[in-house]
Coordinates of C-alpha atoms in Angstrom, one line a residue:
Chain A
X1 CA 109.5 111.4 118.6
X2 CA 110.4 109.2 121.7
X3 CA 107.7 107.6 123.9
X4 CA 106.8 107.7 127.6
X5 CA 105.5 105.0 129.8
X6 CA 103.6 106.1 133.0
X7 CA 101.4 104.0 135.4
X8 CA 97.5 104.4 134.6
X9 CA 96.7 105.3 138.2
X10 CA 98.0 106.5 141.7
X11 CA 96.7 107.6 144.9
X12 CA 98.3 109.9 147.2
X13 CA 97.3 111.0 151.0
X14 CA 96.5 114.6 151.3
X15 CA 99.9 116.4 152.8
X16 CA 102.3 113.8 151.5
X17 CA 104.7 113.9 148.9
X18 CA 103.3 112.7 145.4
X19 CA 105.7 110.8 143.4
X20 CA 104.9 110.5 139.7
X21 CA 107.5 108.1 137.6
X22 CA 108.1 108.2 133.8
X23 CA 110.0 105.9 131.8
X24 CA 111.5 107.3 128.6
X25 CA 114.3 104.5 128.0
X26 CA 114.5 105.7 124.1
X27 CA 115.2 109.4 125.0
X28 CA 117.7 111.2 122.4
X29 CA 120.5 113.8 123.8
X30 CA 118.0 116.9 122.8
X31 CA 114.5 116.0 124.2
X32 CA 113.2 117.9 126.9
X33 CA 111.2 116.0 129.6
X34 CA 107.8 118.4 130.1
X35 CA 105.3 117.4 132.8
X36 CA 101.6 119.1 132.5
X37 CA 98.7 118.5 134.4
X38 CA 94.8 118.2 133.3
X39 CA 92.3 119.4 135.8
X40 CA 88.8 117.7 134.9
X41 CA 88.2 118.8 131.6
X42 CA 90.1 122.2 131.5
X43 CA 93.2 122.8 129.0
X44 CA 96.5 121.2 130.3
X45 CA 98.7 123.2 132.6
X46 CA 102.4 123.4 132.3
X47 CA 104.2 122.4 135.6
X48 CA 108.0 121.9 134.9
X49 CA 110.2 120.8 132.5
X50 CA 114.0 119.6 132.0
X51 CA 117.0 118.6 130.2
X52 CA 119.5 117.0 132.2
X53 CA 119.8 118.8 135.5
X54 CA 117.0 118.1 138.7
X55 CA 114.6 120.9 138.3
X56 CA 112.6 122.6 141.2
X57 CA 110.1 125.3 141.0
X58 CA 107.0 126.7 143.2
X59 CA 104.4 123.8 141.9
X60 CA 106.9 120.6 141.9
X61 CA 110.0 119.4 141.6
X62 CA 111.6 116.9 139.1
X63 CA 114.3 114.3 139.4
X64 CA 115.8 113.2 135.8
X65 CA 118.1 110.2 136.3
X66 CA 121.3 110.1 135.1
X67 CA 121.2 108.1 131.8
X68 CA 118.1 110.5 131.4
X69 CA 115.7 107.0 130.8
X70 CA 113.2 107.9 133.8
X71 CA 112.3 110.6 135.6
X72 CA 109.8 111.3 138.6
X73 CA 107.7 114.2 139.4
X74 CA 107.2 115.1 143.2
X75 CA 104.7 117.2 144.5
X76 CA 106.1 117.7 147.9
X77 CA 102.8 118.4 149.7
X78 CA 100.0 116.8 147.9
X79 CA 96.4 118.7 148.3
X80 CA 92.8 117.9 147.1
X81 CA 93.2 120.1 144.3
X82 CA 96.4 118.5 142.8
X83 CA 93.9 115.5 141.6
X84 CA 94.4 115.5 138.1
X85 CA 95.7 113.4 134.9
X86 CA 99.7 114.3 134.7
X87 CA 101.3 114.2 131.5
X88 CA 105.0 113.7 130.6
X89 CA 106.2 114.8 127.3
X90 CA 109.1 114.6 125.4
X91 CA 110.2 117.2 123.1
X92 CA 112.8 118.4 120.8
X93 CA 113.6 120.2 117.6
X94 CA 110.4 118.8 116.0
X95 CA 107.9 121.6 117.4
X96 CA 105.7 119.0 118.6
X97 CA 104.6 118.1 122.2
X98 CA 103.1 114.4 121.8
X99 CA 100.5 113.4 124.7
X100 CA 100.5 110.3 125.9
X101 CA 97.3 108.6 128.2
X102 CA 99.2 110.2 131.4
X103 CA 98.6 109.0 135.4
X104 CA 95.5 109.9 137.2
X105 CA 96.4 110.8 140.6
X106 CA 93.8 110.9 143.1
X107 CA 94.6 113.0 146.5
X108 CA 92.8 111.3 149.2
X109 CA 91.4 113.3 152.3
Chain B
X1 CA 97.0 139.4 128.4
X2 CA 94.3 137.0 127.7
X3 CA 96.6 134.0 126.9
X4 CA 95.3 131.5 124.4
X5 CA 91.5 132.0 123.5
X6 CA 89.5 129.6 121.9
X7 CA 86.2 130.5 120.1
X8 CA 83.3 128.7 120.2
X9 CA 83.7 126.8 123.4
X10 CA 80.7 124.7 122.9
X11 CA 79.0 123.7 119.2
X12 CA 76.9 121.3 117.8
X13 CA 76.7 120.2 114.6
X14 CA 74.5 118.0 112.1
X15 CA 76.6 115.7 110.3
X16 CA 78.0 117.3 106.8
X17 CA 78.1 120.7 108.1
X18 CA 81.2 122.7 108.0
X19 CA 82.7 124.9 110.5
X20 CA 85.7 126.7 111.7
X21 CA 87.4 127.2 115.1
X22 CA 89.1 129.9 116.0
X23 CA 92.5 130.1 118.2
X24 CA 93.9 133.3 119.1
X25 CA 97.0 134.0 121.1
X26 CA 98.1 137.5 122.1
X27 CA 102.0 136.2 123.4
X28 CA 103.9 136.6 120.0
X29 CA 104.5 132.5 120.1
X30 CA 105.7 131.4 116.7
X31 CA 104.3 127.9 117.5
X32 CA 100.5 127.0 117.4
X33 CA 99.0 123.3 117.6
X34 CA 95.4 121.8 117.6
X35 CA 94.5 118.9 119.7
X36 CA 91.8 116.4 119.9
X37 CA 90.8 114.7 123.3
X38 CA 88.2 111.8 123.0
X39 CA 86.7 110.8 126.9
X40 CA 89.3 109.1 128.8
X41 CA 92.2 109.7 126.3
X42 CA 94.9 111.6 126.0
X43 CA 95.3 114.8 124.0
X44 CA 95.9 113.6 119.9
X45 CA 97.7 116.5 117.6
X46 CA 95.7 117.3 114.8
X47 CA 97.7 120.2 112.8
X48 CA 100.6 122.3 113.9
X49 CA 101.8 125.5 112.6
X50 CA 105.7 126.5 113.1
X51 CA 105.1 130.2 111.9
X52 CA 102.8 132.6 110.0
X53 CA 101.6 131.0 106.7
X54 CA 102.9 127.6 107.8
X55 CA 101.1 124.3 108.6
X56 CA 102.2 120.7 109.2
X57 CA 100.1 117.3 109.9
X58 CA 99.9 116.0 113.3
X59 CA 98.9 112.5 114.6
X60 CA 95.5 112.6 113.1
X61 CA 95.0 115.3 110.3
X62 CA 92.0 113.7 108.0
X63 CA 89.1 115.4 108.0
X64 CA 90.5 118.7 109.2
X65 CA 92.2 121.7 107.5
X66 CA 94.1 124.7 109.0
X67 CA 95.4 128.0 108.3
X68 CA 97.5 130.6 109.6
X69 CA 97.4 133.8 107.7
X70 CA 97.9 135.9 110.9
X71 CA 100.6 135.0 113.4
X72 CA 98.4 135.5 116.1
X73 CA 95.6 133.2 114.7
X74 CA 95.5 129.5 113.9
X75 CA 92.2 128.2 112.6
X76 CA 90.9 124.8 112.5
X77 CA 88.5 123.7 109.9
X78 CA 86.0 121.1 109.5
X79 CA 84.7 120.7 106.0
X80 CA 82.0 117.9 106.4
X81 CA 81.5 117.1 109.7
X82 CA 81.2 113.5 110.9
X83 CA 79.9 112.2 114.2
X84 CA 83.4 111.0 114.7
X85 CA 84.8 114.2 115.1
X86 CA 82.8 114.6 118.7
X87 CA 85.7 115.9 120.9
X88 CA 86.8 118.4 122.8
X89 CA 89.4 120.5 121.0
X90 CA 92.6 122.3 122.6
X91 CA 94.4 124.7 121.3
X92 CA 98.1 125.8 122.3
X93 CA 100.5 127.9 121.5
X94 CA 104.6 128.1 122.2
X95 CA 107.8 130.4 121.9
X96 CA 109.5 127.0 121.2
X97 CA 109.8 123.4 122.0
X98 CA 113.0 123.7 123.7
X99 CA 113.0 124.7 127.1
X100 CA 109.6 126.8 126.6
X101 CA 106.4 125.9 127.9
X102 CA 103.1 125.7 125.9
X103 CA 100.3 127.4 126.9
X104 CA 96.9 126.3 126.0
X105 CA 93.2 127.6 125.7
X106 CA 90.2 126.2 127.8
X107 CA 89.1 124.1 124.8
X108 CA 85.7 123.5 122.5
X109 CA 83.6 120.9 123.4
X110 CA 82.1 119.8 119.5
X111 CA 79.6 117.4 119.2
X112 CA 78.0 116.1 115.4
X113 CA 75.1 114.6 115.7

């Protein structure tokens, strides 16, 4: 499975957009990019996923570069409840979701 | 619709004791997973299953066994618990890993003394 690289931590002001980067330079053609978050010690929560195209849902937007070597998760208007660890994950037909260490996002009042 | 339910939520074991963690899902998912999470770290895959009657090793399988006798249940066993197995255990299930999301349980906090 290809690996991802994320910054260890980031801060964001409440009400501003939070942009979380993820590098996946060894991604293969059939691998999806998934984003999950974990609030405190709860079970991880699905946010969004994509293959090639940019995606948007009610929680966030996912921007994938044309070469697919990196992506950015955008939380358009961060709130204090968005403080969490965010994981960028690649999956393919290997049936596994392999987590890295993630980015600890702190939303500041 | 309960999603993914883990039993128990908390447990304290003595070194050498055995126990089984139960994961149940009601979404008719084919794939199920067991992860462990140590303090300050991400989740590490222990074992997974791609269907009833099948299991496979993940990243950290040593010291654990699993069984998937029924599609909706995935059991994680510790035959002889060790302090190094103190962790929070998460179960997850998904329809596939290509274009669908995985749903996670709320975790089991296990302490081995």
